[in-house]
Amino acid sequence: MQPDERYVIGLDSSTQSVKAVAWTADGTPRAEGRAPHRISTPHPLKAEQNAEDWWSAACDALSSLLRQIDSHRVDGVAISNQRETMVLLGVDRKPLSPATLWLDRRAQDIVQPFADEFGSERLHAISGKPIDVIPCVYRLRYYRQHEPELLDRAAQILSVHDFLTQKLTGEAAASWTSADPFGILDIEAKQWSREILDHLDIPLSKLPPLHRPGTLIGRVTADAAAATGLAAGVPVYAGGGDGHCAGLGVNVMPVYAGGGDGHCAGLGVNVIEPGVVYLNLGTAVVGGCWTPTRKLSRYWRTLVSPSGEGYLLESCQRGGAYFVNWLLDTFAGGRSDPAIFERLEAEAASLDVGSGGVTVCSYLMGCMDPHWDADARATFSGMGPETGMGHLYRASMEAITLEFVRSLSEMKSMGVAADRIFVIGGGAGSALWRQMIADASGLPVIRSLSNEASALGAGMSAAIGAGWYGHFGEAAGAMSRLAEQIDPRPAAAQAWAALSRRQANLYQATRRLDAYDGP
């Protein structure tokens, strides 16, 4: 720690915890604070949180962080938050009901009827999102149909980012990328879609004002300073969203808009540079790349870029690494044995591409791209007496890898540049998995050194707002930190292409079985 060192804080409010990280100008995480919050599942289709817990966890995380650094050396704060999560507040700014999370599926029976009445293609064109239960627009339609009085009583409809900004600065504010995942943002105009809101009979006044990433949106109030340890008056800036940073009075620190993990995580590995592909091997496996123009497809969701310039094409597997953990917990005795991954990695590495004929469909929690089928299920096929857990483990990673590579191939077919892949998340620690991705994609794979890419992306947004760097490309180039590179092996390309054809057919084959009811 240098005597005159300055910091920006990336505040990452994710599904299960809040992390506050102080970043230096070269992307070094100088200190951090963490605090958990709980998920409630009162019904199999419902996933909820108390929005006030977001604030109490943020206060705890920030207070812990600021016991380690001088608060007067902080030049700005930006927020990264879990996407597709919203809360309805009354005129007193208190929650009218529990916040609904991206995991919530209460609106599943409303998704297709709403898309049919509004127009599926039109909805996709405005929002960039194929028809799926996750965006908040379907929960808003659910409220309009089943709890209209709740929706009418709501004075504010906020994301986690907007809610925390209001707590910090006294006024709610959204960034383009915190708003994007709601499914009611016109991603070309960068405005709330009056067309969708009018269809839902929701006044525009219930939504917070929108801000470009990296712009100042307020200053920390004296009350927020007392609760968090921040110095009153430190700026908060608009950033990115989950797979994307106004106060009044004397001695108030500026606050800038943030966003969610997917956007901010991508920014944390410099995905705004043409040719860079990011891949988060986390609980959900999310990946994609930047394009200067809007491109729509069933193979991805089209998002506003975390820099505000261009778009991010994002492939998402809801199960992702969760599928691998489920496999071990259910069939391999669990993960309490710390050696289990090392043992299975060795077994899987000894097998050829194709896992001895074992093929997996990893749709344990339904399928997003390219099928957008909430009822899809996971399957294992091709097992014989020689099949062991190593085969199932490897075949699972192969399936997840190929789902992503097929989406990436579609992006490239539409002219999107892709020449290297940056991997983050827990799965990125597997050298075997990184080699699989390199061989299957034909691109070099580079691991990010940052374990907190979302918080780093938010920190970059604050760094732009604070004037440390002139633009997002400069900030990402200076603050992102990368480790070793794994190159593709051309000799393996043919085997991976054959496996991809076989693995892709498994979904259609099993769906035909579901539809078959006998001779």
Short mmCIF file of C-alpha atoms in Angstrom, two decimals:
data_model
loop_
_atom_site.label_atom_id
_atom_site.label_comp_id
_atom_site.label_asym_id
_atom_site.label_seq_id
_atom_site.Cartn_x
_atom_site.Cartn_y
_atom_site.Cartn_z
CA MET A 1 0.00 0.00 0.00
CA GLN A 2 1.51 3.30 -1.16
CA PRO A 3 1.25 6.49 0.94
CA ASP A 4 -0.69 8.37 -1.77
CA GLU A 5 -2.53 5.39 -3.29
CA ARG A 6 -6.08 6.08 -4.53
CA TYR A 7 -8.97 3.59 -4.84
CA VAL A 8 -12.25 2.94 -6.54
CA ILE A 9 -14.75 0.52 -5.01
CA GLY A 10 -16.62 -2.12 -6.96
CA LEU A 11 -19.70 -3.19 -4.98
CA ASP A 12 -20.94 -6.54 -6.29
CA SER A 13 -24.38 -7.48 -4.93
CA SER A 14 -24.81 -11.03 -6.20
CA THR A 15 -27.43 -13.68 -5.52
CA GLN A 16 -26.01 -14.96 -2.24
CA SER A 17 -23.70 -12.23 -0.96
CA VAL A 18 -22.33 -8.71 -1.32
CA LYS A 19 -18.64 -8.14 -2.01
CA ALA A 20 -16.97 -4.73 -1.76
CA VAL A 21 -13.49 -4.56 -3.32
CA ALA A 22 -11.10 -1.59 -3.34
CA TRP A 23 -9.15 -1.49 -6.63
CA THR A 24 -5.98 0.38 -7.48
CA ALA A 25 -5.31 1.96 -10.88
CA ASP A 26 -3.58 -1.20 -12.16
CA GLY A 27 -6.41 -3.50 -11.10
CA THR A 28 -4.88 -4.74 -7.85
CA PRO A 29 -7.52 -5.69 -5.25
CA ARG A 30 -6.13 -3.84 -2.24
CA ALA A 31 -8.83 -4.87 0.28
CA GLU A 32 -12.28 -6.40 0.39
CA GLY A 33 -15.31 -6.94 2.59
CA ARG A 34 -18.07 -9.55 2.29
CA ALA A 35 -21.47 -10.24 3.78
CA PRO A 36 -24.09 -12.90 2.97
CA HIS A 37 -27.82 -12.61 2.38
CA ARG A 38 -30.42 -15.33 2.16
CA ILE A 39 -32.65 -16.69 -0.60
CA SER A 40 -36.18 -17.70 0.38
CA THR A 41 -38.10 -20.33 -1.61
CA PRO A 42 -41.64 -20.35 -0.16
CA HIS A 43 -42.87 -22.28 -3.22
CA PRO A 44 -41.04 -24.47 -5.79
CA LEU A 45 -41.58 -21.77 -8.42
CA LYS A 46 -40.66 -18.81 -6.21
CA ALA A 47 -37.24 -17.40 -5.32
CA GLU A 48 -37.31 -14.28 -3.14
CA GLN A 49 -35.23 -11.99 -0.95
CA ASN A 50 -35.90 -9.19 1.48
CA ALA A 51 -34.62 -6.14 -0.38
CA GLU A 52 -33.62 -4.52 2.89
CA ASP A 53 -31.14 -7.38 3.30
CA TRP A 54 -29.34 -6.12 0.18
CA TRP A 55 -28.69 -2.85 1.98
CA SER A 56 -27.72 -4.35 5.33
CA ALA A 57 -25.28 -6.74 3.59
CA ALA A 58 -23.86 -3.84 1.55
CA CYS A 59 -23.36 -1.84 4.74
CA ASP A 60 -21.59 -4.76 6.39
CA ALA A 61 -19.35 -5.41 3.37
CA LEU A 62 -18.45 -1.75 2.95
CA SER A 63 -17.84 -1.26 6.68
CA SER A 64 -15.49 -4.25 6.69
CA LEU A 65 -13.64 -2.96 3.64
CA LEU A 66 -13.30 0.58 4.97
CA ARG A 67 -11.73 -0.62 8.21
CA GLN A 68 -8.80 -1.70 6.00
CA ILE A 69 -8.31 1.43 3.87
CA ASP A 70 -8.63 5.20 4.31
CA SER A 71 -12.12 6.21 3.14
CA HIS A 72 -10.81 9.61 2.03
CA ARG A 73 -8.68 7.91 -0.61
CA VAL A 74 -11.76 6.54 -2.41
CA ASP A 75 -12.46 8.36 -5.67
CA GLY A 76 -15.70 6.61 -6.57
CA VAL A 77 -18.06 3.67 -6.17
CA ALA A 78 -19.99 1.65 -8.78
CA ILE A 79 -22.42 -1.21 -8.32
CA SER A 80 -22.62 -4.59 -10.02
CA ASN A 81 -25.77 -6.57 -9.21
CA GLN A 82 -27.59 -9.80 -9.84
CA ARG A 83 -29.64 -9.37 -12.98
CA GLU A 84 -33.35 -9.99 -13.60
CA THR A 85 -34.10 -9.28 -9.94
CA MET A 86 -36.61 -6.59 -8.93
CA VAL A 87 -38.48 -5.11 -6.00
CA LEU A 88 -41.69 -3.07 -5.82
CA LEU A 89 -41.60 -0.14 -3.39
CA GLY A 90 -44.45 1.94 -2.00
CA VAL A 91 -44.56 5.72 -1.73
CA ASP A 92 -42.63 5.40 1.54
CA ARG A 93 -39.81 3.62 -0.37
CA LYS A 94 -40.34 0.43 1.58
CA PRO A 95 -40.82 -2.96 -0.13
CA LEU A 96 -44.47 -3.87 -0.73
CA SER A 97 -43.55 -7.55 -1.07
CA PRO A 98 -40.42 -9.72 -1.23
CA ALA A 99 -38.09 -9.06 -4.16
CA THR A 100 -38.24 -11.65 -6.93
CA LEU A 101 -34.95 -13.14 -8.19
CA TRP A 102 -33.77 -14.29 -11.59
CA LEU A 103 -34.33 -17.83 -10.29
CA ASP A 104 -38.06 -17.14 -9.85
CA ARG A 105 -40.35 -19.07 -12.23
CA ARG A 106 -43.82 -18.05 -10.99
CA ALA A 107 -44.55 -16.54 -14.41
CA GLN A 108 -43.72 -19.68 -16.43
CA ASP A 109 -47.33 -20.22 -17.57
CA ILE A 110 -47.62 -16.58 -18.65
CA VAL A 111 -44.47 -16.39 -20.81
CA GLN A 112 -45.82 -17.77 -24.08
CA PRO A 113 -49.33 -16.25 -23.83
CA PHE A 114 -47.82 -12.81 -23.20
CA ALA A 115 -45.36 -13.26 -26.07
CA ASP A 116 -48.20 -14.33 -28.35
CA GLU A 117 -50.40 -11.34 -27.47
CA PHE A 118 -47.59 -8.78 -27.74
CA GLY A 119 -45.71 -10.46 -30.59
CA SER A 120 -42.67 -12.68 -29.98
CA GLU A 121 -40.56 -11.17 -32.74
CA ARG A 122 -41.41 -7.63 -31.69
CA LEU A 123 -40.57 -8.36 -28.05
CA HIS A 124 -37.26 -9.90 -29.11
CA ALA A 125 -36.47 -6.96 -31.40
CA ILE A 126 -37.10 -4.32 -28.71
CA SER A 127 -35.46 -6.04 -25.76
CA GLY A 128 -32.88 -8.26 -27.48
CA LYS A 129 -34.11 -11.19 -25.37
CA PRO A 130 -35.63 -14.39 -26.81
CA ILE A 131 -38.80 -15.56 -25.08
CA ASP A 132 -37.84 -17.00 -21.68
CA VAL A 133 -39.10 -16.89 -18.09
CA ILE A 134 -36.06 -15.07 -16.63
CA PRO A 135 -36.54 -11.39 -17.68
CA CYS A 136 -38.62 -9.33 -15.24
CA VAL A 137 -41.14 -8.36 -17.92
CA TYR A 138 -42.94 -11.69 -17.45
CA ARG A 139 -43.19 -11.26 -13.68
CA LEU A 140 -44.62 -7.80 -14.31
CA ARG A 141 -47.22 -9.41 -16.58
CA TYR A 142 -47.86 -11.97 -13.80
CA TYR A 143 -48.51 -9.17 -11.32
CA ARG A 144 -50.80 -7.38 -13.78
CA GLN A 145 -52.83 -10.57 -14.18
CA HIS A 146 -52.77 -12.02 -10.66
CA GLU A 147 -51.93 -9.14 -8.27
CA PRO A 148 -52.92 -5.94 -10.10
CA GLU A 149 -53.48 -4.02 -6.88
CA LEU A 150 -49.84 -4.67 -5.85
CA LEU A 151 -48.54 -3.38 -9.16
CA ASP A 152 -50.80 -0.32 -9.01
CA ARG A 153 -49.72 0.48 -5.43
CA ALA A 154 -46.04 0.36 -6.40
CA ALA A 155 -44.46 3.80 -6.64
CA GLN A 156 -41.12 2.37 -7.80
CA ILE A 157 -40.02 -0.75 -9.70
CA LEU A 158 -36.29 -1.15 -9.05
CA SER A 159 -33.38 -3.48 -9.69
CA VAL A 160 -30.85 -4.24 -6.95
CA HIS A 161 -28.61 -1.58 -8.43
CA ASP A 162 -31.34 1.06 -8.37
CA PHE A 163 -32.38 0.15 -4.82
CA LEU A 164 -28.81 0.36 -3.47
CA THR A 165 -28.19 3.61 -5.34
CA GLN A 166 -31.25 5.07 -3.63
CA LYS A 167 -29.93 3.95 -0.25
CA LEU A 168 -26.52 5.48 -0.96
CA THR A 169 -27.56 8.71 -2.59
CA GLY A 170 -31.17 9.36 -1.70
CA GLU A 171 -32.44 8.85 -5.27
CA ALA A 172 -32.90 5.71 -7.37
CA ALA A 173 -30.99 5.60 -10.66
CA ALA A 174 -30.49 2.90 -13.28
CA SER A 175 -27.70 2.40 -15.76
CA TRP A 176 -28.47 1.21 -19.27
CA THR A 177 -27.06 -2.16 -18.30
CA SER A 178 -28.82 -2.58 -14.97
CA ALA A 179 -32.09 -1.82 -16.81
CA ASP A 180 -31.38 -4.06 -19.81
CA PRO A 181 -32.10 -7.45 -18.14
CA PHE A 182 -35.62 -6.36 -17.14
CA GLY A 183 -36.73 -6.99 -20.73
CA ILE A 184 -38.52 -3.63 -20.95
CA LEU A 185 -35.59 -1.56 -22.25
CA ASP A 186 -35.40 -0.58 -25.90
CA ILE A 187 -31.76 -1.59 -26.39
CA GLU A 188 -31.32 0.60 -29.49
CA ALA A 189 -32.90 3.77 -28.11
CA LYS A 190 -31.49 3.14 -24.60
CA GLN A 191 -34.88 4.11 -23.16
CA TRP A 192 -37.60 2.29 -21.28
CA SER A 193 -39.94 0.90 -23.93
CA ARG A 194 -43.22 2.82 -23.81
CA GLU A 195 -44.66 0.20 -26.15
CA ILE A 196 -44.09 -2.63 -23.65
CA LEU A 197 -44.98 -0.52 -20.60
CA ASP A 198 -48.25 0.65 -22.19
CA HIS A 199 -49.14 -2.96 -22.94
CA LEU A 200 -48.58 -3.80 -19.27
CA ASP A 201 -50.43 -0.62 -18.17
CA ILE A 202 -47.39 0.54 -16.17
CA PRO A 203 -46.66 4.30 -16.04
CA LEU A 204 -43.14 5.32 -16.99
CA SER A 205 -42.94 7.24 -13.69
CA LYS A 206 -42.57 3.98 -11.77
CA LEU A 207 -39.18 3.31 -13.41
CA PRO A 208 -35.95 5.10 -12.40
CA PRO A 209 -34.07 7.47 -14.73
CA LEU A 210 -31.50 5.88 -17.04
CA HIS A 211 -27.80 6.75 -17.25
CA ARG A 212 -24.94 5.89 -19.56
CA PRO A 213 -22.28 3.61 -17.98
CA GLY A 214 -19.51 5.55 -16.28
CA THR A 215 -21.54 8.70 -15.61
CA LEU A 216 -22.11 10.39 -12.26
CA ILE A 217 -25.54 9.74 -10.76
CA GLY A 218 -25.26 11.02 -7.22
CA ARG A 219 -23.27 11.45 -4.03
CA VAL A 220 -23.24 9.46 -0.84
CA THR A 221 -25.38 11.12 1.80
CA ALA A 222 -24.38 11.73 5.38
CA ASP A 223 -26.73 8.96 6.57
CA ALA A 224 -25.28 6.46 4.09
CA ALA A 225 -21.77 7.48 5.07
CA ALA A 226 -22.57 6.76 8.72
CA ALA A 227 -23.99 3.34 7.80
CA THR A 228 -21.19 2.23 5.47
CA GLY A 229 -17.99 3.99 6.50
CA LEU A 230 -17.74 5.77 3.16
CA ALA A 231 -16.74 9.42 3.31
CA ALA A 232 -19.73 11.68 2.68
CA GLY A 233 -19.39 13.02 -0.83
CA VAL A 234 -17.49 10.17 -2.60
CA PRO A 235 -18.81 9.63 -6.21
CA VAL A 236 -20.89 6.61 -7.39
CA TYR A 237 -20.87 5.89 -11.20
CA ALA A 238 -22.88 3.95 -13.77
CA GLY A 239 -21.34 0.58 -14.64
CA GLY A 240 -22.41 -2.75 -16.12
CA GLY A 241 -24.90 -5.56 -15.61
CA ASP A 242 -24.90 -9.03 -14.07
CA GLY A 243 -23.21 -10.98 -16.79
CA HIS A 244 -23.41 -5.64 -17.23
CA CYS A 245 -22.72 2.43 -11.71
CA ALA A 246 -27.94 11.99 -6.18
CA GLY A 247 -27.81 12.86 -3.23
CA LEU A 248 -28.61 16.46 -2.05
CA GLY A 249 -27.18 18.73 0.56
CA VAL A 250 -23.84 19.72 1.99
CA ASN A 251 -20.89 17.26 2.21
CA VAL A 252 -22.45 14.72 -0.17
CA MET A 253 -20.21 12.42 -2.18
CA PRO A 254 -21.14 11.77 -5.87
CA VAL A 255 -22.57 8.32 -6.73
CA TYR A 256 -22.50 6.69 -10.20
CA ALA A 257 -24.66 4.00 -11.78
CA GLY A 258 -23.53 0.40 -11.87
CA GLY A 259 -25.19 -2.77 -13.19
CA GLY A 260 -25.09 -6.56 -13.04
CA ASP A 261 -22.57 -9.40 -13.06
CA GLY A 262 -22.66 -10.54 -16.70
CA HIS A 263 -21.99 -7.08 -18.04
CA CYS A 264 -19.46 -6.18 -15.33
CA ALA A 265 -17.76 -9.58 -15.47
CA GLY A 266 -17.30 -9.17 -19.21
CA LEU A 267 -15.89 -5.71 -18.70
CA GLY A 268 -13.54 -7.17 -16.09
CA VAL A 269 -11.87 -9.25 -18.81
CA ASN A 270 -11.95 -6.51 -21.47
CA VAL A 271 -14.76 -8.05 -23.55
CA ILE A 272 -15.42 -4.63 -25.12
CA GLU A 273 -12.38 -5.15 -27.36
CA PRO A 274 -13.25 -6.68 -30.77
CA GLY A 275 -12.21 -10.33 -30.98
CA VAL A 276 -12.27 -10.95 -27.23
CA VAL A 277 -14.65 -13.69 -26.05
CA TYR A 278 -15.43 -14.11 -22.36
CA LEU A 279 -16.60 -17.31 -20.71
CA ASN A 280 -17.67 -17.49 -17.06
CA LEU A 281 -17.49 -21.12 -15.88
CA GLY A 282 -19.60 -20.49 -12.81
CA THR A 283 -22.84 -21.87 -11.40
CA ALA A 284 -24.37 -20.75 -14.68
CA VAL A 285 -22.04 -20.83 -17.67
CA VAL A 286 -22.25 -17.49 -19.47
CA GLY A 287 -20.16 -16.33 -22.39
CA GLY A 288 -20.15 -14.08 -25.39
CA CYS A 289 -18.49 -11.27 -27.27
CA TRP A 290 -18.86 -7.67 -28.38
CA THR A 291 -20.31 -6.40 -31.64
CA PRO A 292 -20.75 -2.80 -32.84
CA THR A 293 -24.25 -3.48 -34.21
CA ARG A 294 -27.35 -5.17 -32.82
CA LYS A 295 -27.60 -8.84 -33.85
CA LEU A 296 -30.53 -11.06 -32.86
CA SER A 297 -30.63 -14.86 -32.67
CA ARG A 298 -32.05 -17.74 -30.66
CA TYR A 299 -28.44 -18.67 -29.89
CA TRP A 300 -27.91 -15.70 -27.56
CA ARG A 301 -29.38 -12.75 -25.69
CA THR A 302 -28.47 -9.34 -27.09
CA LEU A 303 -27.41 -6.91 -24.35
CA VAL A 304 -26.30 -3.31 -24.18
CA SER A 305 -22.50 -3.31 -24.01
CA PRO A 306 -21.01 -2.60 -20.56
CA SER A 307 -19.22 0.39 -22.10
CA GLY A 308 -22.47 1.74 -23.56
CA GLU A 309 -21.01 1.42 -27.08
CA GLY A 310 -22.27 -1.46 -29.19
CA TYR A 311 -23.76 -4.71 -27.90
CA LEU A 312 -22.84 -7.86 -26.03
CA LEU A 313 -24.04 -11.18 -27.44
CA GLU A 314 -24.44 -13.56 -24.51
CA SER A 315 -24.90 -17.32 -24.47
CA CYS A 316 -26.22 -18.70 -21.17
CA GLN A 317 -26.54 -22.21 -19.72
CA ARG A 318 -28.65 -22.05 -16.60
CA GLY A 319 -27.22 -25.30 -15.19
CA GLY A 320 -23.58 -24.75 -16.09
CA ALA A 321 -21.04 -25.85 -13.47
CA TYR A 322 -24.01 -26.45 -11.16
CA PHE A 323 -24.65 -29.53 -13.30
CA VAL A 324 -21.16 -30.89 -12.56
CA ASN A 325 -21.56 -30.23 -8.83
CA TRP A 326 -24.99 -31.91 -8.88
CA LEU A 327 -23.45 -34.96 -10.58
CA LEU A 328 -20.80 -35.30 -7.88
CA ASP A 329 -23.17 -34.63 -4.99
CA THR A 330 -25.79 -37.09 -6.26
CA PHE A 331 -23.71 -39.94 -7.65
CA ALA A 332 -20.11 -39.58 -6.45
CA GLY A 333 -20.50 -39.16 -2.70
CA GLY A 334 -20.41 -35.38 -2.63
CA ARG A 335 -17.68 -32.76 -2.64
CA SER A 336 -16.67 -33.02 1.02
CA ASP A 337 -13.58 -34.97 -0.09
CA PRO A 338 -11.24 -32.23 -1.36
CA ALA A 339 -9.43 -34.78 -3.54
CA ILE A 340 -12.49 -35.72 -5.59
CA PHE A 341 -11.92 -33.11 -8.30
CA GLU A 342 -8.24 -33.99 -8.61
CA ARG A 343 -9.13 -37.69 -8.92
CA LEU A 344 -11.86 -37.15 -11.49
CA GLU A 345 -9.74 -34.69 -13.48
CA ALA A 346 -7.06 -37.37 -13.78
CA GLU A 347 -9.59 -40.01 -14.84
CA ALA A 348 -11.21 -37.68 -17.37
CA ALA A 349 -7.85 -36.58 -18.79
CA SER A 350 -7.00 -40.21 -19.57
CA LEU A 351 -10.05 -40.50 -21.86
CA ASP A 352 -10.27 -39.51 -25.51
CA VAL A 353 -12.68 -36.92 -26.87
CA GLY A 354 -16.15 -38.43 -26.66
CA SER A 355 -15.77 -40.04 -23.22
CA GLY A 356 -15.90 -43.60 -24.51
CA GLY A 357 -19.28 -43.05 -26.18
CA VAL A 358 -20.99 -41.40 -23.19
CA THR A 359 -22.99 -38.36 -24.30
CA VAL A 360 -24.69 -35.87 -21.98
CA CYS A 361 -27.51 -33.38 -22.37
CA SER A 362 -26.93 -30.97 -19.46
CA TYR A 363 -30.37 -29.31 -19.31
CA LEU A 364 -30.91 -30.08 -15.64
CA MET A 365 -32.69 -26.75 -15.10
CA GLY A 366 -34.25 -26.37 -18.54
CA CYS A 367 -32.58 -24.84 -21.57
CA MET A 368 -31.99 -21.23 -22.52
CA ASP A 369 -30.25 -20.82 -25.90
CA PRO A 370 -30.83 -22.15 -28.46
CA HIS A 371 -34.07 -24.00 -27.60
CA TRP A 372 -35.53 -21.76 -24.85
CA ASP A 373 -37.32 -24.76 -23.37
CA ALA A 374 -38.05 -24.53 -19.62
CA ASP A 375 -39.24 -28.17 -19.66
CA ALA A 376 -36.01 -29.62 -21.11
CA ARG A 377 -34.32 -32.25 -18.96
CA ALA A 378 -30.84 -33.74 -18.55
CA THR A 379 -29.90 -37.14 -19.94
CA PHE A 380 -26.91 -39.51 -20.07
CA SER A 381 -26.62 -41.97 -22.97
CA GLY A 382 -24.10 -44.43 -24.39
CA MET A 383 -23.07 -46.05 -21.11
CA GLY A 384 -21.62 -49.56 -20.92
CA PRO A 385 -20.06 -51.85 -18.30
CA GLU A 386 -16.77 -49.94 -18.61
CA THR A 387 -18.40 -46.59 -17.80
CA GLY A 388 -17.18 -44.97 -14.61
CA MET A 389 -17.58 -41.63 -12.89
CA GLY A 390 -14.65 -40.26 -14.89
CA HIS A 391 -16.62 -40.85 -18.09
CA LEU A 392 -19.68 -39.05 -16.73
CA TYR A 393 -17.57 -36.19 -15.40
CA ARG A 394 -15.73 -35.68 -18.69
CA ALA A 395 -18.89 -36.06 -20.80
CA SER A 396 -20.60 -33.40 -18.67
CA MET A 397 -17.80 -30.89 -19.28
CA GLU A 398 -17.82 -31.81 -22.98
CA ALA A 399 -21.56 -31.08 -23.21
CA ILE A 400 -21.27 -27.69 -21.49
CA THR A 401 -18.27 -26.79 -23.64
CA LEU A 402 -20.02 -27.67 -26.89
CA GLU A 403 -23.21 -25.79 -26.02
CA PHE A 404 -21.09 -22.65 -25.75
CA VAL A 405 -18.99 -23.39 -28.84
CA ARG A 406 -22.08 -23.84 -31.02
CA SER A 407 -23.36 -20.42 -29.90
CA LEU A 408 -19.95 -18.91 -30.58
CA SER A 409 -19.92 -20.48 -34.05
CA GLU A 410 -23.28 -18.86 -34.79
CA MET A 411 -21.90 -15.49 -33.69
CA LYS A 412 -18.90 -15.89 -35.98
CA SER A 413 -21.17 -16.88 -38.88
CA MET A 414 -22.86 -13.47 -38.52
CA GLY A 415 -19.54 -11.65 -38.82
CA VAL A 416 -18.70 -11.22 -35.12
CA ALA A 417 -14.95 -11.18 -34.46
CA ALA A 418 -13.66 -13.90 -32.12
CA ASP A 419 -9.96 -14.69 -31.84
CA ARG A 420 -9.32 -15.50 -28.14
CA ILE A 421 -11.31 -16.58 -25.10
CA PHE A 422 -10.85 -15.21 -21.57
CA VAL A 423 -12.20 -17.60 -18.91
CA ILE A 424 -13.28 -16.73 -15.37
CA GLY A 425 -15.20 -18.47 -12.60
CA GLY A 426 -14.55 -21.57 -10.51
CA GLY A 427 -14.37 -23.92 -13.50
CA ALA A 428 -11.53 -21.87 -14.99
CA GLY A 429 -9.24 -23.52 -12.41
CA SER A 430 -9.46 -26.78 -14.39
CA ALA A 431 -6.63 -27.01 -16.92
CA LEU A 432 -8.47 -29.93 -18.53
CA TRP A 433 -11.61 -27.87 -19.07
CA ARG A 434 -9.62 -24.96 -20.48
CA GLN A 435 -7.94 -27.34 -22.95
CA MET A 436 -11.35 -28.73 -23.95
CA ILE A 437 -12.59 -25.21 -24.70
CA ALA A 438 -9.48 -24.40 -26.73
CA ASP A 439 -9.67 -27.62 -28.77
CA ALA A 440 -13.43 -27.43 -29.37
CA SER A 441 -13.40 -23.75 -30.36
CA GLY A 442 -10.06 -23.63 -32.14
CA LEU A 443 -9.17 -20.49 -30.16
CA PRO A 444 -6.53 -19.84 -27.48
CA VAL A 445 -7.94 -19.77 -23.95
CA ILE A 446 -6.54 -17.33 -21.37
CA ARG A 447 -7.42 -17.41 -17.67
CA SER A 448 -8.24 -14.22 -15.79
CA LEU A 449 -6.28 -13.64 -12.59
CA SER A 450 -9.20 -11.85 -10.99
CA ASN A 451 -11.61 -14.02 -9.01
CA GLU A 452 -13.93 -11.02 -8.70
CA ALA A 453 -14.45 -9.99 -12.32
CA SER A 454 -17.87 -8.44 -11.61
CA ALA A 455 -16.50 -6.24 -8.84
CA LEU A 456 -13.55 -5.37 -11.08
CA GLY A 457 -15.89 -4.38 -13.92
CA ALA A 458 -17.79 -2.13 -11.52
CA GLY A 459 -14.47 -0.70 -10.36
CA MET A 460 -13.57 0.11 -13.97
CA SER A 461 -16.86 1.99 -14.33
CA ALA A 462 -15.97 4.05 -11.27
CA ALA A 463 -12.46 4.61 -12.63
CA ILE A 464 -13.93 6.06 -15.84
CA GLY A 465 -16.29 8.32 -13.89
CA ALA A 466 -13.48 9.47 -11.61
CA GLY A 467 -11.37 10.44 -14.61
CA TRP A 468 -8.61 7.88 -14.06
CA TYR A 469 -8.98 6.82 -17.69
CA GLY A 470 -10.43 8.47 -20.76
CA HIS A 471 -12.52 5.55 -22.00
CA PHE A 472 -13.51 1.99 -21.12
CA GLY A 473 -10.95 0.40 -23.43
CA GLU A 474 -8.14 2.24 -21.66
CA ALA A 475 -9.49 1.27 -18.22
CA ALA A 476 -9.96 -2.39 -19.16
CA GLY A 477 -6.49 -2.54 -20.69
CA ALA A 478 -4.91 -1.10 -17.55
CA MET A 479 -6.92 -2.95 -14.89
CA SER A 480 -7.62 -6.44 -16.28
CA ARG A 481 -5.05 -9.06 -15.28
CA LEU A 482 -4.51 -12.32 -17.14
CA ALA A 483 -2.65 -15.57 -16.49
CA GLU A 484 -1.48 -18.49 -18.65
CA GLN A 485 -2.70 -19.24 -22.17
CA ILE A 486 -3.68 -22.67 -23.51
CA ASP A 487 -3.53 -23.08 -27.29
CA PRO A 488 -5.85 -25.32 -29.33
CA ARG A 489 -4.59 -28.63 -30.72
CA PRO A 490 -5.61 -28.77 -34.40
CA ALA A 491 -5.40 -32.56 -34.45
CA ALA A 492 -8.38 -32.73 -32.07
CA ALA A 493 -10.69 -30.52 -34.15
CA GLN A 494 -12.29 -33.31 -36.21
CA ALA A 495 -13.14 -35.40 -33.14
CA TRP A 496 -14.73 -32.39 -31.43
CA ALA A 497 -16.79 -31.56 -34.52
CA ALA A 498 -18.12 -35.13 -34.67
CA LEU A 499 -18.93 -35.11 -30.95
CA SER A 500 -20.74 -31.77 -31.30
CA ARG A 501 -23.05 -33.19 -33.96
CA ARG A 502 -23.84 -36.19 -31.77
CA GLN A 503 -24.31 -34.20 -28.59
CA ALA A 504 -26.51 -31.56 -30.27
CA ASN A 505 -28.88 -34.29 -31.53
CA LEU A 506 -29.49 -35.65 -28.03
CA TYR A 507 -31.95 -32.90 -27.08
CA GLN A 508 -34.14 -33.43 -30.15
CA ALA A 509 -34.06 -37.20 -29.70
CA THR A 510 -35.20 -37.03 -26.09
CA ARG A 511 -37.91 -34.46 -26.87
CA ARG A 512 -39.32 -36.85 -29.47
CA LEU A 513 -39.39 -39.54 -26.79
CA ASP A 514 -41.32 -37.18 -24.50
CA ALA A 515 -43.90 -36.67 -27.22
CA TYR A 516 -44.20 -40.40 -28.02
CA ASP A 517 -47.18 -42.11 -26.34
CA GLY A 518 -47.01 -45.55 -27.91
CA PRO A 519 -48.20 -47.24 -31.10
#
